GROMACS .gro file of C-alpha atoms in nm:
model
  422
    1MET     CA    1  -0.609  -0.153   2.264
    2ASP     CA    2  -0.831   0.130   2.148
    3PRO     CA    3  -0.835   0.223   1.778
    4CYS     CA    4  -0.809   0.566   1.621
    5PRO     CA    5  -1.099   0.701   1.411
    6PHE     CA    6  -1.050   0.689   1.033
    7VAL     CA    7  -1.296   0.756   0.753
    8ARG     CA    8  -1.270   0.622   0.400
    9LEU     CA    9  -1.416   0.845   0.127
   10ILE     CA   10  -1.508   0.622  -0.168
   11ILE     CA   11  -1.573   0.746  -0.521
   12GLU     CA   12  -1.697   0.475  -0.755
   13SER     CA   13  -1.938   0.394  -1.042
   14LEU     CA   14  -1.773   0.667  -1.251
   15ALA     CA   15  -1.901   0.705  -1.607
   16LEU     CA   16  -1.969   0.983  -1.855
   17LYS     CA   17  -2.262   1.039  -2.088
   18LEU     CA   18  -2.201   1.286  -2.371
   19PRO     CA   19  -2.485   1.480  -2.540
   20GLN     CA   20  -2.598   1.353  -2.878
   21PRO     CA   21  -2.543   1.591  -3.173
   22THR     CA   22  -2.863   1.730  -3.327
   23LYS     CA   23  -2.712   1.701  -3.676
   24PRO     CA   24  -2.415   1.512  -3.819
   25VAL     CA   25  -2.095   1.713  -3.797
   26ALA     CA   26  -1.732   1.620  -3.848
   27VAL     CA   27  -1.615   1.788  -3.529
   28ALA     CA   28  -1.880   1.875  -3.276
   29SER     CA   29  -1.879   2.206  -3.094
   30GLY     CA   30  -2.079   2.405  -2.845
   31GLY     CA   31  -2.102   2.134  -2.580
   32VAL     CA   32  -2.119   1.830  -2.813
   33TYR     CA   33  -1.815   1.602  -2.821
   34PRO     CA   34  -1.693   1.319  -3.044
   35THR     CA   35  -1.767   0.984  -2.881
   36THR     CA   36  -1.422   0.840  -2.956
   37THR     CA   37  -1.237   1.100  -2.746
   38PRO     CA   38  -1.087   0.956  -2.425
   39CYS     CA   39  -1.220   1.117  -2.110
   40PHE     CA   40  -1.100   1.138  -1.753
   41CYS     CA   41  -1.174   1.322  -1.431
   42LYS     CA   42  -0.978   1.483  -1.150
   43LEU     CA   43  -1.101   1.456  -0.793
   44ARG     CA   44  -1.007   1.732  -0.554
   45LEU     CA   45  -1.047   1.747  -0.176
   46LYS     CA   46  -0.903   2.024   0.039
   47ASN     CA   47  -0.558   1.943   0.186
   48PHE     CA   48  -0.530   1.622  -0.021
   49GLN     CA   49  -0.340   1.549  -0.339
   50SER     CA   50  -0.576   1.534  -0.637
   51GLN     CA   51  -0.656   1.198  -0.796
   52THR     CA   52  -0.723   1.105  -1.156
   53ALA     CA   53  -0.949   0.835  -1.300
   54LEU     CA   54  -1.050   0.732  -1.651
   55LEU     CA   55  -1.415   0.776  -1.749
   56PRO     CA   56  -1.583   0.515  -1.969
   57LEU     CA   57  -1.856   0.650  -2.198
   58SER     CA   58  -2.212   0.536  -2.141
   59ASN     CA   59  -2.468   0.502  -2.423
   60GLY     CA   60  -2.763   0.428  -2.197
   61SER     CA   61  -3.080   0.633  -2.211
   62GLY     CA   62  -3.250   0.826  -1.935
   63ASP     CA   63  -3.127   0.786  -1.579
   64SER     CA   64  -3.046   0.417  -1.600
   65PRO     CA   65  -2.713   0.310  -1.446
   66PRO     CA   66  -2.411   0.302  -1.680
   67ASP     CA   67  -2.327  -0.024  -1.853
   68SER     CA   68  -1.962   0.011  -1.746
   69SER     CA   69  -1.787   0.221  -1.485
   70THR     CA   70  -1.461   0.273  -1.298
   71SER     CA   71  -1.354   0.367  -0.946
   72ALA     CA   72  -1.103   0.612  -0.805
   73ALA     CA   73  -0.851   0.533  -0.534
   74GLY     CA   74  -1.051   0.737  -0.283
   75PHE     CA   75  -0.933   0.934   0.017
   76HIS     CA   76  -0.838   0.818   0.366
   77LEU     CA   77  -0.910   1.069   0.641
   78ASP     CA   78  -0.713   1.003   0.958
   79ALA     CA   79  -0.785   1.121   1.311
   80LEU     CA   80  -0.581   1.441   1.270
   81THR     CA   81  -0.770   1.535   0.952
   82LEU     CA   82  -1.105   1.464   1.115
   83ARG     CA   83  -1.013   1.687   1.410
   84ARG     CA   84  -0.903   1.961   1.173
   85PHE     CA   85  -1.236   1.958   0.995
   86SER     CA   86  -1.411   1.940   1.335
   87GLY     CA   87  -1.706   1.752   1.191
   88LYS     CA   88  -1.779   2.024   0.936
   89PRO     CA   89  -1.892   1.926   0.585
   90VAL     CA   90  -1.623   1.908   0.317
   91THR     CA   91  -1.665   1.952  -0.056
   92LEU     CA   92  -1.549   1.700  -0.313
   93CYS     CA   93  -1.493   1.860  -0.654
   94VAL     CA   94  -1.489   1.643  -0.966
   95GLU     CA   95  -1.360   1.800  -1.289
   96VAL     CA   96  -1.424   1.622  -1.618
   97PHE     CA   97  -1.188   1.647  -1.916
   98THR     CA   98  -1.174   1.519  -2.271
   99GLY     CA   99  -0.839   1.418  -2.418
  100ARG     CA  100  -0.556   1.214  -2.281
  101MET     CA  101  -0.437   1.228  -1.922
  102GLY     CA  102  -0.103   1.385  -1.839
  103ARG     CA  103   0.095   1.675  -1.977
  104SER     CA  104   0.238   1.745  -2.322
  105CYS     CA  105   0.521   1.998  -2.358
  106GLY     CA  106   0.450   2.117  -2.005
  107VAL     CA  107   0.081   2.185  -2.076
  108ASN     CA  108  -0.217   1.981  -1.956
  109SER     CA  109  -0.343   1.786  -2.255
  110GLY     CA  110  -0.706   1.753  -2.142
  111LYS     CA  111  -0.986   2.002  -2.221
  112LEU     CA  112  -1.225   2.087  -1.937
  113VAL     CA  113  -1.586   1.980  -2.000
  114GLY     CA  114  -1.730   2.083  -1.667
  115SER     CA  115  -1.732   2.005  -1.296
  116VAL     CA  116  -1.963   1.895  -1.016
  117GLN     CA  117  -1.942   1.927  -0.639
  118VAL     CA  118  -2.060   1.688  -0.369
  119THR     CA  119  -2.090   1.786  -0.001
  120VAL     CA  120  -1.975   1.522   0.248
  121ASP     CA  121  -2.079   1.527   0.616
  122LEU     CA  122  -1.782   1.394   0.813
  123GLY     CA  123  -1.971   1.409   1.143
  124VAL     CA  124  -2.208   1.134   1.026
  125SER     CA  125  -1.930   0.942   0.852
  126GLN     CA  126  -1.740   0.861   1.170
  127THR     CA  127  -2.022   0.653   1.315
  128ARG     CA  128  -2.195   0.481   1.023
  129PRO     CA  129  -2.174   0.430   0.645
  130ALA     CA  130  -2.334   0.710   0.446
  131VAL     CA  131  -2.410   0.779   0.078
  132PHE     CA  132  -2.394   1.142  -0.042
  133GLN     CA  133  -2.440   1.095  -0.417
  134ASP     CA  134  -2.554   0.803  -0.629
  135GLY     CA  135  -2.658   0.877  -0.987
  136TRP     CA  136  -2.617   1.121  -1.275
  137MET     CA  137  -2.511   1.484  -1.232
  138LYS     CA  138  -2.527   1.746  -1.506
  139LEU     CA  139  -2.206   1.920  -1.614
  140GLY     CA  140  -2.287   2.284  -1.676
  141ASN     CA  141  -2.544   2.537  -1.553
  142ASP     CA  142  -2.736   2.601  -1.875
  143HIS     CA  143  -3.050   2.389  -1.839
  144GLU     CA  144  -3.176   2.468  -2.189
  145LYS     CA  145  -2.878   2.328  -2.380
  146PRO     CA  146  -2.780   1.961  -2.393
  147SER     CA  147  -2.477   1.892  -2.177
  148ALA     CA  148  -2.266   1.601  -2.061
  149LYS     CA  149  -2.364   1.406  -1.750
  150LEU     CA  150  -2.138   1.241  -1.495
  151HIS     CA  151  -2.243   0.930  -1.306
  152LEU     CA  152  -2.079   0.873  -0.970
  153THR     CA  153  -2.136   0.726  -0.628
  154VAL     CA  154  -1.983   0.909  -0.333
  155ARG     CA  155  -2.001   0.734   0.001
  156THR     CA  156  -1.812   0.706   0.328
  157GLU     CA  157  -1.734   0.422   0.565
  158PRO     CA  158  -1.597   0.434   0.920
  159ASP     CA  159  -1.257   0.267   0.902
  160PRO     CA  160  -1.106   0.262   1.254
  161ARG     CA  161  -0.744   0.152   1.276
  162PHE     CA  162  -0.482   0.071   1.533
  163VAL     CA  163  -0.176   0.294   1.495
  164PHE     CA  164   0.175   0.190   1.598
  165GLN     CA  165   0.517   0.352   1.570
  166PHE     CA  166   0.866   0.213   1.614
  167GLY     CA  167   1.061   0.398   1.882
  168GLY     CA  168   1.372   0.375   1.665
  169GLU     CA  169   1.507   0.211   1.353
  170PRO     CA  170   1.422  -0.163   1.337
  171GLU     CA  171   1.789  -0.268   1.327
  172CYS     CA  172   1.839  -0.093   1.663
  173SER     CA  173   1.589  -0.326   1.838
  174PRO     CA  174   1.346  -0.055   1.949
  175VAL     CA  175   1.027  -0.057   2.152
  176VAL     CA  176   0.705  -0.031   1.948
  177PHE     CA  177   0.438   0.208   2.075
  178GLN     CA  178   0.066   0.220   2.016
  179ILE     CA  179  -0.047   0.574   1.931
  180GLN     CA  180  -0.386   0.720   2.014
  181GLY     CA  181  -0.409   1.095   1.975
  182ASN     CA  182  -0.135   1.247   2.192
  183ILE     CA  183  -0.096   0.931   2.400
  184SER     CA  184   0.160   0.660   2.327
  185GLN     CA  185   0.219   0.342   2.523
  186PRO     CA  186   0.466   0.056   2.470
  187VAL     CA  187   0.306  -0.266   2.345
  188PHE     CA  188   0.586  -0.462   2.175
  189SER     CA  189   0.962  -0.491   2.178
  190CYS     CA  190   1.164  -0.558   1.865
  191LYS     CA  191   1.487  -0.765   1.857
  192PHE     CA  192   1.706  -0.756   1.545
  193SER     CA  193   1.986  -1.003   1.477
  194ALA     CA  194   2.224  -1.064   1.187
  195ASP     CA  195   2.371  -1.413   1.192
  196ARG     CA  196   2.550  -1.565   0.893
  197SER     CA  197   2.551  -1.906   1.060
  198ARG     CA  198   2.171  -1.917   1.069
  199SER     CA  199   2.066  -2.182   0.820
  200ARG     CA  200   1.878  -1.963   0.577
  201SER     CA  201   1.688  -1.824   0.877
  202LEU     CA  202   1.444  -2.114   0.873
  203PRO     CA  203   1.222  -2.185   1.173
  204PRO     CA  204   1.317  -2.515   1.343
  205ASN     CA  205   1.001  -2.699   1.236
  206PHE     CA  206   0.996  -2.574   0.878
  207SER     CA  207   0.884  -2.889   0.696
  208ASN     CA  208   0.925  -3.007   0.341
  209LYS     CA  209   0.572  -2.902   0.250
  210ASN     CA  210   0.686  -2.540   0.270
  211ARG     CA  211   0.974  -2.583   0.026
  212GLY     CA  212   0.773  -2.397  -0.238
  213TRP     CA  213   0.863  -2.074  -0.057
  214MET     CA  214   1.231  -2.146  -0.115
  215ARG     CA  215   1.261  -2.131  -0.492
  216THR     CA  216   1.564  -1.897  -0.493
  217LEU     CA  217   1.767  -2.020  -0.195
  218ALA     CA  218   2.064  -2.164  -0.391
  219ARG     CA  219   2.351  -1.917  -0.394
  220GLU     CA  220   2.710  -1.962  -0.506
  221LYS     CA  221   2.955  -1.991  -0.214
  222GLU     CA  222   3.206  -1.762  -0.383
  223ARG     CA  223   2.952  -1.479  -0.361
  224GLN     CA  224   2.914  -1.512   0.017
  225GLY     CA  225   3.121  -1.199   0.076
  226ARG     CA  226   2.864  -0.997  -0.115
  227GLU     CA  227   2.556  -1.146   0.046
  228ARG     CA  228   2.327  -0.975   0.290
  229LYS     CA  229   2.170  -1.267   0.469
  230GLY     CA  230   2.070  -1.407   0.804
  231TRP     CA  231   1.877  -1.099   0.918
  232MET     CA  232   1.591  -1.165   1.154
  233VAL     CA  233   1.346  -0.959   1.357
  234MET     CA  234   1.161  -1.102   1.655
  235ILE     CA  235   0.858  -0.925   1.798
  236TYR     CA  236   0.781  -0.979   2.168
  237ASP     CA  237   0.483  -0.877   2.376
  238LEU     CA  238   0.521  -0.701   2.712
  239SER     CA  239   0.554  -1.034   2.892
  240GLY     CA  240   0.856  -1.125   2.679
  241SER     CA  241   0.681  -1.393   2.475
  242PRO     CA  242   0.757  -1.403   2.099
  243VAL     CA  243   0.444  -1.319   1.902
  244ALA     CA  244   0.573  -1.268   1.544
  245ALA     CA  245   0.892  -1.273   1.341
  246ALA     CA  246   1.040  -1.175   1.005
  247SER     CA  247   1.321  -1.394   0.876
  248MET     CA  248   1.536  -1.329   0.569
  249ILE     CA  249   1.485  -1.653   0.379
  250THR     CA  250   1.659  -1.557   0.054
  251PRO     CA  251   1.982  -1.353   0.072
  252PHE     CA  252   2.002  -1.015  -0.098
  253VAL     CA  253   2.282  -1.042  -0.355
  254PRO     CA  254   2.383  -0.826  -0.652
  255SER     CA  255   2.298  -0.943  -1.000
  256PRO     CA  256   2.595  -1.051  -1.213
  257GLY     CA  257   2.786  -0.752  -1.344
  258THR     CA  258   2.603  -0.503  -1.121
  259ASP     CA  259   2.606  -0.385  -0.760
  260ARG     CA  260   2.230  -0.398  -0.703
  261VAL     CA  261   1.959  -0.651  -0.628
  262SER     CA  262   1.743  -0.699  -0.938
  263ARG     CA  263   1.400  -0.836  -1.014
  264SER     CA  264   1.546  -1.150  -1.168
  265ASN     CA  265   1.701  -1.244  -0.833
  266PRO     CA  266   1.513  -1.073  -0.548
  267GLY     CA  267   1.578  -1.109  -0.179
  268ALA     CA  268   1.294  -1.240   0.035
  269TRP     CA  269   1.160  -1.259   0.388
  270LEU     CA  270   0.922  -1.500   0.556
  271ILE     CA  271   0.671  -1.338   0.788
  272LEU     CA  272   0.609  -1.589   1.066
  273ARG     CA  273   0.351  -1.637   1.338
  274PRO     CA  274   0.354  -1.877   1.635
  275HIS     CA  275   0.206  -2.218   1.570
  276GLY     CA  276   0.093  -2.428   1.863
  277PHE     CA  277   0.211  -2.394   2.222
  278SER     CA  278   0.585  -2.433   2.167
  279VAL     CA  279   0.788  -2.111   2.153
  280SER     CA  280   1.004  -2.272   1.880
  281SER     CA  281   0.712  -2.362   1.655
  282TRP     CA  282   0.641  -2.114   1.375
  283LYS     CA  283   0.412  -2.104   1.075
  284PRO     CA  284   0.470  -1.892   0.760
  285TRP     CA  285   0.203  -1.629   0.700
  286GLY     CA  286   0.353  -1.456   0.399
  287ARG     CA  287   0.655  -1.402   0.180
  288LEU     CA  288   0.788  -1.053   0.107
  289GLU     CA  289   1.016  -1.012  -0.195
  290ALA     CA  290   1.216  -0.695  -0.259
  291TRP     CA  291   1.451  -0.569  -0.525
  292ARG     CA  292   1.573  -0.247  -0.683
  293GLU     CA  293   1.459  -0.118  -1.020
  294ARG     CA  294   1.445   0.200  -1.220
  295GLY     CA  295   1.153   0.433  -1.163
  296PRO     CA  296   1.009   0.704  -1.387
  297VAL     CA  297   1.068   0.993  -1.146
  298ASP     CA  298   1.400   0.986  -0.960
  299GLY     CA  299   1.587   0.691  -1.106
  300LEU     CA  300   1.624   0.378  -0.899
  301GLY     CA  301   1.348   0.277  -0.660
  302TYR     CA  302   1.251  -0.014  -0.441
  303LYS     CA  303   0.991  -0.270  -0.545
  304PHE     CA  304   0.801  -0.495  -0.303
  305GLU     CA  305   0.561  -0.787  -0.349
  306LEU     CA  306   0.377  -0.968  -0.072
  307VAL     CA  307   0.234  -1.316  -0.117
  308THR     CA  308   0.038  -1.492   0.158
  309ASP     CA  309  -0.012  -1.863   0.213
  310ASN     CA  310  -0.380  -1.803   0.268
  311GLY     CA  311  -0.672  -1.957   0.081
  312PRO     CA  312  -0.759  -1.890  -0.285
  313SER     CA  313  -0.504  -1.610  -0.322
  314ASN     CA  314  -0.215  -1.845  -0.241
  315GLY     CA  315   0.075  -1.760  -0.472
  316VAL     CA  316  -0.086  -1.439  -0.602
  317PRO     CA  317   0.057  -1.109  -0.470
  318ILE     CA  318  -0.195  -0.940  -0.242
  319ALA     CA  319   0.007  -0.618  -0.229
  320GLU     CA  320   0.272  -0.443  -0.436
  321ALA     CA  321   0.452  -0.114  -0.384
  322THR     CA  322   0.723   0.096  -0.546
  323MET     CA  323   0.911   0.342  -0.327
  324SER     CA  324   1.152   0.621  -0.403
  325VAL     CA  325   1.513   0.572  -0.296
  326LYS     CA  326   1.529   0.930  -0.172
  327LYS     CA  327   1.179   0.981  -0.031
  328GLY     CA  328   1.070   0.633   0.074
  329GLY     CA  329   0.696   0.574   0.055
  330LEU     CA  330   0.394   0.375   0.170
  331PHE     CA  331   0.337   0.001   0.160
  332CYS     CA  332  -0.034  -0.072   0.179
  333ILE     CA  333  -0.254  -0.382   0.182
  334ASP     CA  334  -0.597  -0.259   0.079
  335ARG     CA  335  -0.841  -0.515  -0.058
  336ARG     CA  336  -1.155  -0.306  -0.101
  337VAL     CA  337  -1.388  -0.449  -0.364
  338SER     CA  338  -1.599  -0.181  -0.534
  339LYS     CA  339  -1.928  -0.219  -0.718
  340SER     CA  340  -1.750  -0.218  -1.053
  341ASP     CA  341  -1.508  -0.498  -0.964
  342SER     CA  342  -1.571  -0.829  -1.132
  343ALA     CA  343  -1.703  -1.102  -0.906
  344ALA     CA  344  -1.450  -1.334  -1.063
  345SER     CA  345  -1.149  -1.110  -0.998
  346THR     CA  346  -0.858  -1.217  -0.780
  347SER     CA  347  -0.949  -0.941  -0.534
  348SER     CA  348  -1.300  -1.082  -0.495
  349ARG     CA  349  -1.172  -1.435  -0.436
  350SER     CA  350  -0.925  -1.325  -0.171
  351PRO     CA  351  -1.026  -1.394   0.190
  352ILE     CA  352  -0.861  -1.065   0.286
  353LYS     CA  353  -1.104  -0.775   0.252
  354GLY     CA  354  -1.093  -0.402   0.317
  355PHE     CA  355  -0.800  -0.201   0.449
  356VAL     CA  356  -0.552  -0.436   0.615
  357MET     CA  357  -0.240  -0.235   0.690
  358GLY     CA  358  -0.022   0.052   0.580
  359SER     CA  359   0.340   0.125   0.670
  360THR     CA  360   0.543   0.436   0.594
  361VAL     CA  361   0.914   0.401   0.519
  362GLU     CA  362   1.177   0.674   0.491
  363GLY     CA  363   1.431   0.696   0.208
  364GLU     CA  364   1.805   0.635   0.219
  365GLY     CA  365   2.004   0.850   0.459
  366LYS     CA  366   1.706   0.931   0.681
  367VAL     CA  367   1.623   0.806   1.028
  368SER     CA  368   1.333   0.566   0.981
  369LYS     CA  369   1.084   0.501   1.259
  370PRO     CA  370   0.808   0.320   1.068
  371MET     CA  371   0.448   0.419   1.136
  372VAL     CA  372   0.205   0.128   1.101
  373GLN     CA  373  -0.173   0.135   1.066
  374VAL     CA  374  -0.375  -0.187   1.099
  375GLY     CA  375  -0.747  -0.221   1.024
  376VAL     CA  376  -0.953  -0.310   1.331
  377GLN     CA  377  -1.133  -0.596   1.156
  378HIS     CA  378  -0.801  -0.776   1.108
  379VAL     CA  379  -0.696  -0.769   1.474
  380THR     CA  380  -0.855  -1.017   1.713
  381CYS     CA  381  -0.557  -1.033   1.951
  382MET     CA  382  -0.217  -0.873   2.007
  383ALA     CA  383  -0.047  -1.143   1.799
  384ASP     CA  384  -0.244  -1.033   1.492
  385ALA     CA  385  -0.113  -0.679   1.525
  386ALA     CA  386   0.241  -0.808   1.588
  387LEU     CA  387   0.234  -0.988   1.253
  388PHE     CA  388   0.204  -0.655   1.071
  389ILE     CA  389   0.471  -0.500   1.292
  390ALA     CA  390   0.708  -0.776   1.175
  391LEU     CA  391   0.607  -0.714   0.814
  392SER     CA  392   0.674  -0.341   0.854
  393ALA     CA  393   1.019  -0.413   0.999
  394ALA     CA  394   1.100  -0.639   0.703
  395ILE     CA  395   0.994  -0.367   0.458
  396ASP     CA  396   1.212  -0.110   0.629
  397LEU     CA  397   1.514  -0.342   0.653
  398SER     CA  398   1.473  -0.434   0.285
  399MET     CA  399   1.553  -0.074   0.202
  400ASP     CA  400   1.895  -0.132   0.359
  401ALA     CA  401   1.935  -0.480   0.210
  402CYS     CA  402   1.867  -0.337  -0.138
  403ARG     CA  403   2.122  -0.058  -0.107
  404LEU     CA  404   2.392  -0.060  -0.371
  405PHE     CA  405   2.669  -0.298  -0.274
  406SER     CA  406   2.920  -0.021  -0.336
  407ARG     CA  407   2.767   0.159  -0.034
  408LYS     CA  408   2.849   0.080   0.328
  409LEU     CA  409   2.591  -0.047   0.575
  410ARG     CA  410   2.563   0.080   0.931
  411LYS     CA  411   2.731  -0.137   1.193
  412GLU     CA  412   2.402  -0.271   1.337
  413LEU     CA  413   2.338  -0.451   1.008
  414CYS     CA  414   2.678  -0.615   0.972
  415HIS     CA  415   2.763  -0.978   1.037
  416ASP     CA  416   3.137  -0.981   1.071
  417GLU     CA  417   3.456  -0.807   0.960
  418GLN     CA  418   3.400  -0.908   0.597
  419ASP     CA  419   3.099  -0.682   0.572
  420SER     CA  420   3.131  -0.320   0.466
  421CYS     CA  421   3.009  -0.105   0.756
  422SER     CA  422   2.995   0.264   0.827
   0.00000   0.00000   0.00000
């Protein structure tokens, strides 16, 4: 398995230093700003959606580092983007504003203070980490007048990833291909099943010590006709050996008085990996919960939380995502720890570091062939990659499991004649 080149553009240590007024004034002008005004910045990179980050104010003197700072989400440059730039330098533009973020009455509420530009050499960035800016930059071109200064660190890291794509929708038991440039080759097969008789989709050797994963298993029998349960996805390697699985451990049922799965009663999957030499022996790696909730943009959306049974982060979600019902979205496990992160934070204590995986999912009514990216440092064998393929399948199938119960499911997802199928 050969990875695809990716580059992560990181923008961190963001802080703003405002010029001090030469005399006391109620409202400063001419490049001097009140120190209580909230500030933020917009980061722009060609062909990417702009990002926004808050800017804490620094009271330090001289060129000393800021006492507090923030980080932006950063940009991920995939192989196609890197080929498009052909190794040429790109320009990162950072615009600084005072005022609150967002729009008021259709007008941007922030007032532009100034901007800076940083040139990034992508040719160097594909082979080794590089720093292109680390320190204070002056906002404005007039060197005689006091002006605000922006502190930022701009750096890049090579971030190679394995890229996979389902050859069809997960419920249709497709082949999974590895993608590298224009070449695709089959590496896994996917087998979906929907069996009501499966006992909560538990692996045969699931012992009592794992009962903590099962906190919402009890369901009323009279609601069985409105349950979506027993779904399971098995991932096989090319030899036909099972290498990962996703099993619906908690049925997806509508909340009382509604026809949708809610946060108070989410459905859940166990993501399983082989344990030992027996093909029937499985060990839980993580638990994925999903439900439907209202979003700020287009009404109802899907909400996901992933918890792993792994070290200090046990029981704490390592990834969360909200996706549009119509457009779908991206589920991403990204555990980068920046300079400004606290050493005592949950992210710092987690054994999972860096970019782990990302999976794209289509919205309702669209053919979904999930694309999966997995960080190279998290793959030591094919079974490691298969684990994230199973997770991606569970995410995609959760979109169907969370559909309104007044809607019909496609026949591949149905158990028996009691189910509503299209």
